[in-house]
Amino acid sequence: MSIITIVGAGMMGTAMCWPLADNRHEIRLVGTPLDNHIITSLQKDGFHPTLKRVIPDGVRTYHVAKLESALEGSDWVISGVSSFGVEWFACTVGAILKHNQNVLSVTKGLEDQPNGDLLVLPEATRRRLPLRIKDQIKLNAIGGPCIAHELAARRQTAVVFTGEDRDVLKWLRSQVSTSYYHISLSTDVVGVEVCAAMKNAYALAVGLAVGMMEAAGPDGLAQMYNPQAALFGQSVIEIRRLLSILGGSEENAVWLPGPGDLYVTVFGGRTVRLGKLLGKGVSFTEARQQMAGVTLESVEITTRVARSLPKLAKRGLLNMDDFPLLRHLDEIVNQGMPVDIPWENFRMDWL
Amino acid sequence: MSIITIVGAGMMGTAMCWPLADNRHEIRLVGTPLDNHIITSLQKDGFHPTLKRVIPDGVRTYHVAKLESALEGSDWVISGVSSFGVEWFACTVGAILKHNQNVLSVTKGLEDQPNGDLLVLPEATRRRLPLRIKDQIKLNAIGGPCIAHELAARRQTAVVFTGEDRDVLKWLRSQVSTSYYHISLSTDVVGVEVCAAMKNAYALAVGLAVGMMEAAGPDGLAQMYNPQAALFGQSVIEIRRLLSILGGSEENAVWLPGPGDLYVTVFGGRTVRLGKLLGKGVSFTEARQQMAGVTLESVEITTRVARSLPKLAKRGLLNMDDFPLLRHLDEIVNQGMPVDIPWENFRMDWL
């Protein structure tokens, strides 16, 4: 039995309470500065307002003001912040973390650098940690297909824990694994994290076809899965290309982190909701207004990677023509262009 | 403008009429011995009873008795038979084919040999062709995600034509390509065909989770996409392993033929219908009865490959433990076992 502090009471951070509670750990769930209303609700009756479920018995909840006491004596820490909270986590939480409090993160994203480099979040976090713990704390992360609602419902779920230290990974698995939460391990942090980040961009792409289908309506018996599948296949190959450029193992593109996570994200809520609006012909500006207040990781990762592509191309590291789908997403969300899938640019001849 | 004969008036063979008609070719659609009722319906009012759509103007239809005149003077031929019709095609159609009538096939499957070898269908067909044309005719095939109903509705569709001769492939593309039918090319026949065949087995696997979800009912807001995605990820990795063993390029496992085609097949009708029944707890025997008369490629390919696995393992070519999902499918459809997904056997450590 360990003491585990979850920092960030969003859906995914909170959902981690279930496997941890089933392993009889002492769980402390502490909100970020954005989570005050969630913590207030949890402290009233245990009900999580977006997860729409009462959290397991025994989980102690803390407002961010009590961050320090929530972390006091914890054996390890889960970071449940969104990609927008990485800096806050590294600076504010990092200032309190002890050198032996390893971190497991559910955050997905890549951070683009001025020269076009794309940093995985464990590395982006490390660079911001205080010197005193920077090289002591092991920063691990979770990839693979996991909708928070379903983890909280104890649905069968298979994920990948990634980090640089195999012994730490094995120990984390022994802490969290249950009969419904199946954990593979990988020391290929770049590979797992690039997939985890990119699936948000590409699920937006598949969502475009869902929106096109809904706008067109059924034509006789014909739905529109062919276009979705064409975009799905193109997505996987662009993810694999990016993996190879950024130094991740291509194996992730044929496993839970790539196609597995992309599959679940196509059913997973806000990303596809945006894709559908765009696919129906709503402009990005209008779609963004309709979804005001919703965190859109898909737009963030599309923008960051699209911003890096020309810089990486200039450095001779990639060919812009290898990413026609991602570039079109960028045109839609950042250049006000209408959806007009460049199908013929996806054509590939292996001759 | 060419004269093209489609042999086999099932859904996929018939759906090829649309891109061919849009290219203004002369199209002859001839039934197999199993298609007499279809041809009769088409000759009455042009309505295809399973595609539920009137075929394009100008397509000439033939009962199988008129096979010879249907093939007379054709520039090339589409084979629209199912995997159960490969022998009939090679022997009966092969007896009439001219040496310059190249074939493009929509058939999916693998043929297992007594020693465990798994032959792709173009090769299985070639071995049965009459000597006079055996090495003259180019046998090509189509992989990638394409639901027949949607092609007939001119939905955006991306496929891969595969064959050994790049010039023939390019010419076939020029004959069939339209603004909605996008054709990539690959000379990796084994790679494309193994994916095309295996996606039927693995879509059955993903279907199990859909059935489990429907049987369990919603739990609060939680659906069951996590288990589907876990099975999807495991499917892609088992397909990649088989590709590598059978000598196909692993690139297909990150492209239209692997995850793309698997994605569409999960939405594609009979395979998932069977998977859902099994996932709900219906025995295979009973499910088979409920689906009497329906061609189940998924059961056929599962059975054939599962029969080969131990033989290939004995020859030192593979490790049985690398295919836990396919083996469980075989237990369900051939050994009367209930669905009990071996989640923990999917666990993989890349350390």
XYZ file of C-alpha atoms in Angstrom:
702
model
C 0.000 0.000 0.000
C 1.406 3.355 -1.071
C 0.407 6.956 -0.645
C -0.243 8.429 -4.084
C -1.050 12.039 -4.889
C -2.896 12.834 -8.101
C -2.319 16.439 -9.167
C -5.117 17.596 -11.450
C -8.734 16.598 -10.921
C -9.783 16.563 -14.576
C -11.391 13.481 -16.025
C -8.291 11.411 -16.685
C -6.451 12.262 -13.484
C -9.560 11.481 -11.465
C -10.259 8.246 -13.361
C -6.915 6.921 -12.118
C -8.543 6.751 -8.673
C -10.360 3.539 -9.658
C -7.415 1.216 -10.330
C -5.515 2.816 -7.448
C -8.440 2.348 -5.048
C -8.877 -1.249 -6.186
C -5.219 -1.746 -5.214
C -6.052 -0.310 -1.761
C -3.635 2.606 -1.956
C -4.104 5.805 -0.014
C -5.170 8.318 -2.671
C -4.979 12.096 -2.464
C -6.614 14.013 -5.300
C -5.606 17.650 -5.526
C -7.010 20.156 -8.005
C -5.080 22.606 -10.160
C -5.989 26.309 -9.982
C -8.609 25.507 -12.667
C -10.209 22.682 -10.678
C -11.638 24.530 -7.688
C -15.257 23.876 -8.681
C -14.487 20.179 -9.136
C -12.864 19.845 -5.722
C -15.731 21.748 -4.133
C -18.197 19.310 -5.712
C -16.123 16.295 -4.675
C -15.919 17.573 -1.109
C -19.681 18.097 -0.999
C -20.862 14.655 -2.126
C -18.047 12.898 -3.962
C -19.635 13.597 -7.351
C -17.266 14.550 -10.189
C -19.096 17.041 -12.427
C -17.562 16.087 -15.792
C -16.856 12.416 -15.116
C -20.443 12.336 -13.795
C -19.659 9.684 -11.245
C -19.043 9.444 -7.498
C -15.352 8.816 -6.839
C -14.250 5.745 -4.847
C -14.590 5.755 -1.063
C -11.600 6.932 0.852
C -10.073 9.241 -1.768
C -9.030 12.444 0.014
C -9.541 15.641 -1.965
C -7.610 18.897 -1.719
C -7.950 22.366 -3.163
C -4.780 23.639 -4.815
C -4.114 25.818 -1.784
C -3.387 22.592 0.111
C -0.991 21.261 -2.545
C 1.891 21.054 -0.132
C 0.111 18.937 2.450
C -1.350 16.763 -0.339
C 2.184 15.945 -1.468
C 3.659 15.539 1.998
C 4.834 11.958 2.434
C 3.532 10.714 -0.927
C 5.371 7.736 -2.353
C 4.739 8.850 -5.896
C 2.693 11.291 -7.912
C 0.336 11.243 -10.872
C 0.232 14.343 -13.048
C -3.273 14.803 -14.391
C -2.807 18.251 -15.923
C -3.587 19.013 -19.579
C -0.821 20.005 -21.987
C -1.567 23.615 -21.047
C -0.600 22.825 -17.447
C 2.882 21.443 -18.025
C 4.638 24.641 -17.055
C 2.513 25.037 -13.930
C 3.221 21.441 -12.934
C 6.974 21.752 -13.443
C 7.304 25.073 -11.657
C 4.673 25.016 -8.925
C 4.446 21.319 -8.153
C 8.151 20.875 -8.960
C 9.020 23.422 -6.287
C 7.505 21.115 -3.655
C 8.333 17.649 -5.018
C 10.911 15.566 -3.183
C 13.724 13.925 -5.143
C 12.230 10.457 -4.597
C 8.674 11.286 -5.690
C 8.535 9.813 -9.176
C 5.830 11.017 -11.529
C 3.451 9.194 -13.845
C 1.735 11.579 -16.250
C -1.480 11.316 -18.258
C -0.739 14.529 -20.176
C -0.530 14.307 -23.988
C 1.258 16.736 -26.250
C 4.463 17.888 -27.874
C 6.205 21.183 -27.294
C 7.645 22.876 -30.365
C 10.922 24.733 -30.068
C 12.067 27.775 -32.075
C 14.302 25.558 -34.242
C 11.442 23.160 -35.005
C 12.384 20.452 -32.535
C 9.363 18.759 -30.982
C 9.869 17.839 -27.332
C 7.892 15.099 -25.629
C 6.271 16.360 -22.431
C 8.350 14.370 -19.926
C 11.402 16.080 -21.407
C 9.680 19.487 -21.587
C 8.745 19.043 -17.925
C 12.210 17.962 -16.876
C 13.792 21.053 -18.398
C 11.642 23.217 -16.154
C 12.075 21.322 -12.904
C 14.169 22.887 -10.139
C 17.829 21.847 -10.303
C 17.610 20.077 -6.952
C 15.303 17.356 -8.353
C 15.769 17.676 -12.120
C 17.896 14.581 -12.540
C 16.547 12.647 -9.572
C 12.859 12.349 -10.345
C 11.808 9.764 -12.925
C 9.187 11.198 -15.262
C 6.947 8.494 -16.711
C 3.873 8.727 -18.882
C 0.854 6.753 -20.075
C 0.028 6.077 -23.713
C -2.490 3.844 -25.437
C -6.282 3.907 -25.721
C -8.063 4.940 -22.537
C -11.245 6.978 -22.280
C -11.515 8.239 -18.704
C -15.243 7.490 -18.405
C -14.576 3.875 -19.228
C -11.664 3.435 -16.862
C -13.916 4.782 -14.111
C -16.505 2.170 -15.152
C -13.812 -0.520 -14.904
C -14.095 -1.429 -18.592
C -11.272 -3.588 -19.943
C -8.495 -1.175 -20.860
C -4.983 -1.728 -22.227
C -2.359 0.993 -21.912
C 1.402 1.495 -22.103
C 3.510 3.002 -19.335
C 6.644 4.609 -20.719
C 9.737 5.949 -19.024
C 13.491 5.607 -19.089
C 13.925 3.284 -16.113
C 12.615 -0.254 -16.518
C 12.619 -0.998 -12.818
C 10.557 2.080 -12.052
C 8.148 1.112 -14.847
C 7.737 -2.390 -13.445
C 7.128 -1.035 -9.980
C 4.538 1.454 -11.251
C 2.772 -1.366 -13.043
C 2.662 -3.410 -9.859
C 1.053 -0.435 -8.134
C -1.702 0.238 -10.682
C -2.472 -2.971 -12.553
C -5.890 -4.592 -11.994
C -8.022 -7.269 -13.646
C -9.394 -4.583 -15.999
C -6.391 -2.243 -16.377
C -3.693 -3.993 -18.414
C -0.315 -2.331 -18.566
C 2.406 -2.914 -21.136
C 5.756 -1.194 -20.675
C 8.067 0.643 -23.051
C 11.300 2.532 -22.581
C 10.714 4.245 -25.930
C 9.398 7.477 -24.452
C 9.565 9.388 -27.716
C 7.703 6.678 -29.616
C 4.841 6.321 -27.146
C 4.518 10.052 -26.523
C 4.544 11.096 -30.174
C 1.654 8.687 -30.801
C -0.207 9.866 -27.706
C 0.068 13.455 -28.877
C -0.562 12.993 -32.589
C -3.675 10.885 -32.224
C -5.522 14.028 -31.139
C -4.657 15.783 -34.393
C -5.511 12.807 -36.542
C -8.748 11.944 -34.745
C -9.806 15.442 -35.770
C -9.062 14.401 -39.358
C -11.163 11.239 -39.158
C -13.882 13.344 -37.538
C -14.036 15.498 -40.680
C -15.338 12.489 -42.600
C -17.900 11.780 -39.883
C -19.146 15.344 -40.292
C -19.134 15.030 -44.083
C -21.224 11.875 -43.704
C -23.735 13.551 -41.421
C -23.976 16.565 -43.736
C -24.467 14.427 -46.837
C -27.006 12.170 -45.177
C -27.374 8.511 -46.093
C -27.377 7.749 -49.806
C -29.507 4.658 -50.061
C -27.767 2.118 -47.842
C -24.388 3.775 -48.120
C -22.858 5.362 -45.080
C -19.435 6.968 -45.260
C -16.945 4.675 -43.659
C -14.720 4.441 -46.731
C -13.602 8.093 -46.354
C -13.123 7.664 -42.587
C -11.004 4.583 -43.195
C -8.975 6.324 -45.883
C -8.236 9.136 -43.421
C -7.494 6.590 -40.681
C -4.947 4.815 -42.893
C -3.356 8.093 -43.943
C -3.204 9.166 -40.291
C -1.347 6.041 -39.229
C 1.229 6.418 -41.975
C 1.832 10.097 -41.161
C 2.245 9.196 -37.481
C 4.778 6.545 -38.445
C 6.699 9.058 -40.566
C 6.831 11.506 -37.695
C 7.942 8.761 -35.295
C 10.792 7.900 -37.560
C 11.876 11.550 -37.907
C 11.703 12.241 -34.168
C 13.550 9.051 -33.257
C 10.684 7.012 -31.829
C 10.391 3.320 -32.569
C 8.040 2.627 -35.451
C 6.610 -0.341 -33.559
C 4.331 2.083 -31.763
C 2.597 2.776 -35.060
C 1.307 -0.813 -35.150
C 0.293 -1.114 -31.515
C -1.800 0.405 -28.745
C -0.173 3.880 -28.866
C -0.743 4.534 -32.593
C -3.786 2.906 -34.226
C -5.237 1.732 -30.893
C -5.302 5.197 -29.378
C -6.443 6.783 -32.637
C -9.354 4.325 -32.792
C -10.605 5.174 -29.320
C -10.187 8.894 -29.850
C -12.438 8.775 -32.890
C -15.185 7.806 -30.419
C -13.881 9.977 -27.676
C -15.720 13.239 -27.389
C -14.494 16.724 -27.967
C -11.923 16.111 -30.711
C -14.375 14.361 -32.966
C -17.102 16.828 -32.029
C -14.915 19.590 -33.483
C -14.011 17.459 -36.519
C -17.681 16.811 -37.229
C -18.545 20.504 -37.086
C -15.732 21.313 -39.503
C -16.667 18.387 -41.765
C -20.224 19.706 -41.923
C -18.887 22.973 -43.303
C -18.869 25.103 -40.138
C -15.832 27.424 -40.167
C -13.194 26.903 -37.498
C -13.926 30.310 -35.996
C -17.584 29.444 -35.590
C -16.878 25.905 -34.380
C -14.476 27.321 -31.790
C -17.234 29.624 -30.567
C -19.725 26.765 -30.339
C -17.188 24.895 -28.198
C -16.146 27.850 -26.071
C -14.493 26.840 -22.821
C -13.574 23.345 -24.038
C -9.868 22.449 -23.980
C -8.935 21.498 -27.540
C -5.725 19.489 -27.427
C -6.297 18.593 -31.075
C -5.972 22.200 -32.235
C -2.950 22.786 -30.031
C -1.000 19.769 -31.285
C -1.942 20.427 -34.923
C -0.721 23.996 -34.612
C 2.506 23.112 -32.851
C 3.507 20.347 -35.230
C 2.439 22.266 -38.349
C 4.584 25.156 -37.118
C 7.559 22.822 -36.826
C 7.216 21.003 -40.146
C 8.683 23.738 -42.389
C 11.529 24.316 -39.935
C 12.356 20.613 -39.874
C 12.066 20.496 -43.670
C 14.479 23.419 -43.952
C 16.921 21.457 -41.812
C 16.588 18.548 -44.257
C 14.892 16.313 -41.697
C 11.614 15.760 -43.496
C 9.718 16.240 -46.716
C 6.649 18.486 -46.424
C 4.834 16.315 -48.974
C 4.876 13.425 -46.514
C 2.286 15.160 -44.295
C -0.563 16.260 -46.583
C -3.261 15.474 -44.026
C -1.671 17.290 -41.114
C -0.995 20.292 -43.310
C -4.614 20.401 -44.401
C -5.719 20.311 -40.748
C -3.472 23.295 -40.170
C -4.998 25.110 -43.148
C -8.446 24.529 -41.650
C -7.754 25.540 -38.045
C -5.129 28.224 -38.586
C -5.639 29.643 -42.062
C -9.430 29.777 -42.260
C -9.589 27.398 -45.202
C -12.637 25.196 -45.825
C -12.404 21.415 -45.597
C -11.236 20.039 -48.931
C -9.453 16.743 -48.322
C -6.478 16.366 -50.690
C -7.273 12.718 -51.480
C -4.957 12.459 -54.438
C -2.010 13.697 -52.386
C -2.358 10.620 -50.176
C -1.685 8.361 -53.145
C 1.454 6.330 -52.720
C 3.174 3.971 -55.106
C 5.385 1.232 -53.649
C 6.828 0.011 -56.918
C -12.355 2.961 -73.673
C -11.893 -0.727 -72.957
C -14.137 -3.762 -72.816
C -14.067 -5.117 -69.284
C -15.743 -8.279 -68.040
C -16.584 -8.596 -64.359
C -16.951 -12.246 -63.338
C -19.051 -12.532 -60.197
C -22.083 -10.326 -59.566
C -21.790 -10.162 -55.779
C -21.695 -6.798 -54.053
C -18.042 -5.942 -54.576
C -17.765 -7.192 -58.146
C -20.906 -5.273 -59.067
C -19.804 -2.117 -57.239
C -16.809 -1.923 -59.593
C -19.325 -1.007 -62.327
C -19.520 2.554 -60.977
C -15.910 3.711 -61.458
C -15.734 1.734 -64.703
C -18.935 3.310 -66.027
C -17.724 6.768 -65.023
C -14.655 6.055 -67.166
C -17.018 5.184 -70.065
C -15.798 1.633 -70.505
C -17.934 -1.109 -72.004
C -18.851 -3.262 -68.990
C -20.030 -6.859 -69.027
C -21.189 -8.281 -65.712
C -21.452 -12.050 -65.621
C -22.730 -14.095 -62.668
C -21.144 -17.167 -61.125
C -23.255 -20.321 -60.773
C -24.411 -18.857 -57.435
C -25.520 -15.540 -58.945
C -28.402 -16.601 -61.197
C -31.037 -14.844 -59.082
C -28.961 -11.650 -59.138
C -28.538 -11.669 -62.904
C -32.235 -12.394 -63.354
C -33.070 -9.387 -61.193
C -30.568 -7.179 -63.040
C -31.993 -8.227 -66.394
C -35.513 -7.443 -65.214
C -35.037 -3.888 -63.978
C -31.341 -3.306 -63.273
C -31.860 -3.626 -59.510
C -29.170 -5.491 -57.566
C -30.886 -7.345 -54.695
C -28.091 -7.149 -52.091
C -26.451 -3.912 -53.190
C -30.035 -2.546 -53.266
C -29.280 -0.153 -56.082
C -29.884 0.086 -59.825
C -26.634 -0.525 -61.699
C -25.284 2.088 -64.121
C -26.832 2.422 -67.563
C -25.220 0.415 -70.279
C -23.790 -2.421 -68.179
C -24.538 -5.679 -70.012
C -25.406 -8.611 -67.777
C -24.901 -12.309 -68.474
C -25.899 -15.543 -66.782
C -22.994 -17.917 -66.197
C -24.124 -20.012 -69.154
C -23.004 -17.108 -71.350
C -19.586 -16.825 -69.725
C -17.748 -17.471 -72.967
C -19.465 -14.718 -74.930
C -19.103 -12.369 -71.957
C -15.332 -12.834 -72.095
C -15.019 -12.756 -75.883
C -12.924 -9.759 -76.888
C -12.554 -8.352 -73.364
C -9.458 -6.261 -72.798
C -9.201 -7.293 -69.176
C -11.189 -9.018 -66.466
C -12.292 -8.362 -62.892
C -12.715 -11.364 -60.648
C -15.535 -10.704 -58.198
C -15.768 -14.194 -56.701
C -15.507 -14.857 -52.955
C -12.602 -16.862 -51.536
C -14.794 -19.949 -51.957
C -14.862 -19.339 -55.714
C -11.124 -19.218 -56.397
C -10.982 -22.765 -57.704
C -14.023 -22.227 -59.926
C -12.504 -19.044 -61.304
C -9.131 -20.621 -62.044
C -10.553 -23.758 -63.642
C -13.751 -22.657 -65.359
C -12.946 -19.054 -66.228
C -9.271 -19.923 -66.691
C -10.243 -22.454 -69.371
C -11.659 -19.626 -71.488
C -9.313 -16.719 -70.680
C -6.926 -15.532 -73.361
C -3.244 -15.038 -72.538
C -3.587 -11.260 -72.765
C -6.652 -10.905 -70.541
C -5.130 -9.686 -67.291
C -7.141 -10.052 -64.117
C -7.868 -7.658 -61.240
C -9.405 -9.463 -58.290
C -11.490 -8.249 -55.346
C -11.286 -11.634 -53.593
C -9.772 -11.722 -50.078
C -8.281 -14.744 -48.390
C -5.295 -17.002 -47.857
C -5.071 -20.663 -48.768
C -3.350 -22.914 -46.259
C -1.196 -25.754 -47.507
C -0.556 -29.135 -45.810
C 2.884 -27.910 -44.646
C 1.422 -24.749 -43.122
C 2.350 -22.370 -45.922
C -0.242 -19.671 -46.492
C -0.694 -18.744 -50.138
C -2.074 -15.412 -51.260
C -4.979 -15.857 -53.659
C -3.293 -14.534 -56.827
C -0.692 -17.271 -56.325
C -3.310 -19.904 -55.400
C -5.188 -18.942 -58.559
C -2.107 -19.027 -60.753
C -1.248 -22.567 -59.658
C -4.627 -23.754 -60.936
C -4.670 -21.899 -64.249
C -4.256 -23.925 -67.451
C -0.624 -24.185 -68.557
C -1.315 -22.252 -71.749
C -1.976 -19.004 -69.859
C -0.432 -19.681 -66.416
C 2.619 -17.521 -66.907
C 1.132 -15.068 -69.387
C -1.780 -13.600 -67.451
C -0.996 -10.967 -64.837
C -3.032 -11.561 -61.692
C -3.609 -8.358 -59.740
C -5.698 -7.675 -56.668
C -7.290 -4.863 -54.675
C -6.592 -4.170 -51.009
C -7.493 -1.327 -48.676
C -10.766 -0.129 -47.161
C -13.728 -0.293 -49.515
C -17.312 -1.120 -48.591
C -19.149 -2.005 -51.796
C -22.289 -0.016 -50.903
C -20.189 3.096 -50.549
C -18.260 2.670 -53.771
C -21.599 2.320 -55.545
C -22.658 5.592 -53.868
C -19.444 7.218 -55.144
C -18.196 7.954 -51.633
C -14.530 8.956 -51.404
C -12.586 5.695 -51.315
C -8.849 4.945 -51.221
C -7.558 1.517 -52.222
C -4.363 -0.227 -53.253
C -3.922 -2.197 -56.473
C -1.246 -4.847 -56.091
C 0.472 -7.073 -58.623
C 3.914 -7.995 -59.827
C 4.099 -5.801 -62.907
C 4.275 -2.064 -62.304
C 3.318 -1.140 -65.834
C 0.204 -3.293 -65.700
C -0.674 -1.717 -62.328
C -0.297 1.787 -63.716
C -2.441 0.915 -66.708
C -5.151 -0.611 -64.504
C -5.153 2.535 -62.403
C -5.616 4.671 -65.482
C -8.617 2.519 -66.398
C -10.422 2.677 -63.054
C -9.407 5.846 -61.241
C -12.063 8.545 -60.729
C -12.488 11.678 -58.625
C -13.841 9.477 -55.798
C -11.857 6.249 -56.296
C -8.207 6.870 -55.362
C -5.742 4.153 -56.237
C -2.294 3.629 -54.742
C -0.070 0.904 -56.183
C 2.122 -1.743 -54.592
C 4.179 -4.581 -55.995
C 4.191 -6.191 -52.538
C 1.441 -8.694 -53.319
C 2.020 -10.731 -50.181
C 1.909 -7.686 -47.922
C -1.291 -6.223 -49.336
C -3.042 -9.585 -49.599
C -2.176 -10.797 -46.105
C -3.701 -7.586 -44.714
C -6.760 -7.885 -46.948
C -7.357 -11.417 -45.710
C -6.533 -11.000 -42.027
C -8.670 -7.936 -41.492
C -11.727 -10.194 -41.713
C -10.492 -12.342 -38.823
C -9.526 -9.383 -36.686
C -12.675 -7.368 -37.384
C -14.448 -10.356 -35.857
C -12.273 -9.845 -32.775
C -13.122 -6.156 -32.467
C -16.758 -7.127 -32.974
C -16.590 -9.269 -29.830
C -16.090 -6.126 -27.773
C -18.987 -4.425 -29.540
C -21.167 -7.380 -28.529
C -19.817 -7.304 -24.976
C -20.700 -3.607 -24.841
C -24.232 -4.199 -26.073
C -24.717 -7.076 -23.639
C -23.415 -5.074 -20.686
C -25.422 -1.987 -21.546
C -24.215 1.499 -20.749
C -22.721 1.989 -17.299
C -23.482 5.607 -16.545
C -21.826 7.493 -19.373
C -19.323 4.770 -20.100
C -19.470 2.960 -23.388
C -16.950 0.272 -24.251
C -14.512 1.692 -26.710
C -11.461 0.991 -24.557
C -11.836 -2.788 -25.067
C -12.500 -2.337 -28.799
C -9.394 -0.189 -29.113
C -7.312 -2.673 -27.143
C -8.416 -5.418 -29.539
C -7.798 -3.106 -32.505
C -4.233 -2.428 -31.363
C -3.591 -6.113 -30.710
C -5.026 -6.958 -34.141
C -2.683 -4.587 -35.932
C 0.351 -5.985 -34.168
C -0.615 -9.588 -34.913
C -1.153 -8.653 -38.580
C 2.299 -7.079 -38.649
C 3.835 -10.215 -37.151
C 2.168 -12.396 -39.758
C 3.301 -10.047 -42.526
C 6.842 -10.334 -41.393
C 6.681 -14.143 -41.211
C 5.067 -14.511 -44.629
C 7.470 -12.086 -46.289
C 5.168 -9.121 -46.815
C 6.390 -5.603 -46.233
C 5.510 -4.328 -42.780
C 4.636 -0.952 -44.274
C 1.208 -2.348 -45.078
C 0.533 -2.599 -41.356
C 0.638 1.200 -41.067
C -1.359 2.039 -44.156
C -4.637 1.470 -45.987
C -4.340 -2.334 -46.214
C -3.836 -2.989 -42.473
C -5.420 -0.527 -40.027
C -7.384 1.265 -42.766
C -9.130 -1.872 -43.972
C -9.597 -3.172 -40.420
C -11.277 0.108 -39.462
C -13.803 -0.064 -42.278
C -14.530 -3.727 -41.695
C -15.466 -3.036 -38.084
C -18.377 -1.060 -39.549
C -18.864 -3.347 -42.473
C -21.675 -5.773 -41.918
C -21.582 -9.516 -41.575
C -18.204 -9.970 -39.887
C -19.031 -7.622 -37.056
C -22.589 -8.973 -36.900
C -21.113 -12.384 -36.090
C -18.603 -10.884 -33.645
C -21.374 -9.060 -31.818
C -23.447 -12.217 -31.448
C -20.441 -14.079 -30.038
C -19.529 -11.168 -27.775
C -23.061 -11.200 -26.367
C -22.551 -14.808 -25.327
C -24.285 -16.617 -28.207
C -22.383 -19.833 -29.038
C -20.750 -20.074 -32.440
C -23.049 -22.937 -33.435
C -26.120 -20.874 -32.664
C -24.677 -17.711 -34.237
C -23.897 -19.689 -37.391
C -27.518 -20.845 -37.509
C -28.810 -17.305 -37.061
C -26.644 -16.284 -40.019
C -27.434 -19.287 -42.211
C -26.701 -18.701 -45.864
C -24.306 -15.812 -45.219
C -20.751 -16.234 -46.535
C -18.440 -15.851 -43.542
C -14.963 -15.043 -44.817
C -13.959 -14.223 -41.241
C -14.524 -17.795 -40.048
C -12.786 -19.239 -43.083
C -9.634 -17.145 -42.728
C -9.487 -17.641 -38.949
C -9.719 -21.388 -39.426
C -7.147 -21.555 -42.189
C -4.550 -19.426 -40.453
C -5.117 -21.063 -37.054
C -4.603 -24.428 -38.743
C -1.290 -23.229 -40.140
C 0.114 -21.597 -37.013
C 1.220 -24.800 -35.219
C 2.732 -26.143 -38.433
C 4.688 -22.945 -38.971
C 5.716 -22.977 -35.315
C 6.956 -26.551 -35.666
C 9.056 -25.401 -38.607
C 10.552 -22.721 -36.374
C 8.987 -19.879 -38.345
C 6.876 -18.367 -35.598
C 6.085 -18.348 -31.916
C 2.523 -19.405 -31.044
C 2.495 -16.901 -28.162
C 2.705 -14.070 -30.673
C -0.904 -14.692 -31.810
C -3.021 -14.892 -28.655
C -5.979 -13.091 -30.219
C -6.146 -15.156 -33.392
C -5.844 -18.334 -31.360
C -8.713 -17.277 -29.137
C -10.862 -16.598 -32.222
C -10.081 -20.135 -33.333
C -11.077 -21.498 -29.909
C -14.404 -19.693 -30.224
C -15.318 -20.653 -33.787
C -13.736 -24.107 -33.976
C -13.537 -25.465 -30.451
C -16.854 -24.346 -29.008
C -15.226 -22.209 -26.339
C -16.953 -19.160 -24.865
C -15.539 -15.672 -25.384
C -12.943 -14.977 -22.694
C -10.453 -12.444 -24.059
C -6.925 -13.223 -22.837
C -6.137 -9.584 -22.035
C -3.028 -10.290 -20.019
C -1.522 -12.330 -22.867
C -1.520 -9.194 -25.002
C 0.810 -7.463 -22.557
C 4.128 -6.597 -24.098
C 7.241 -5.112 -22.568
C 9.617 -3.198 -24.842
C 12.380 -2.719 -22.320
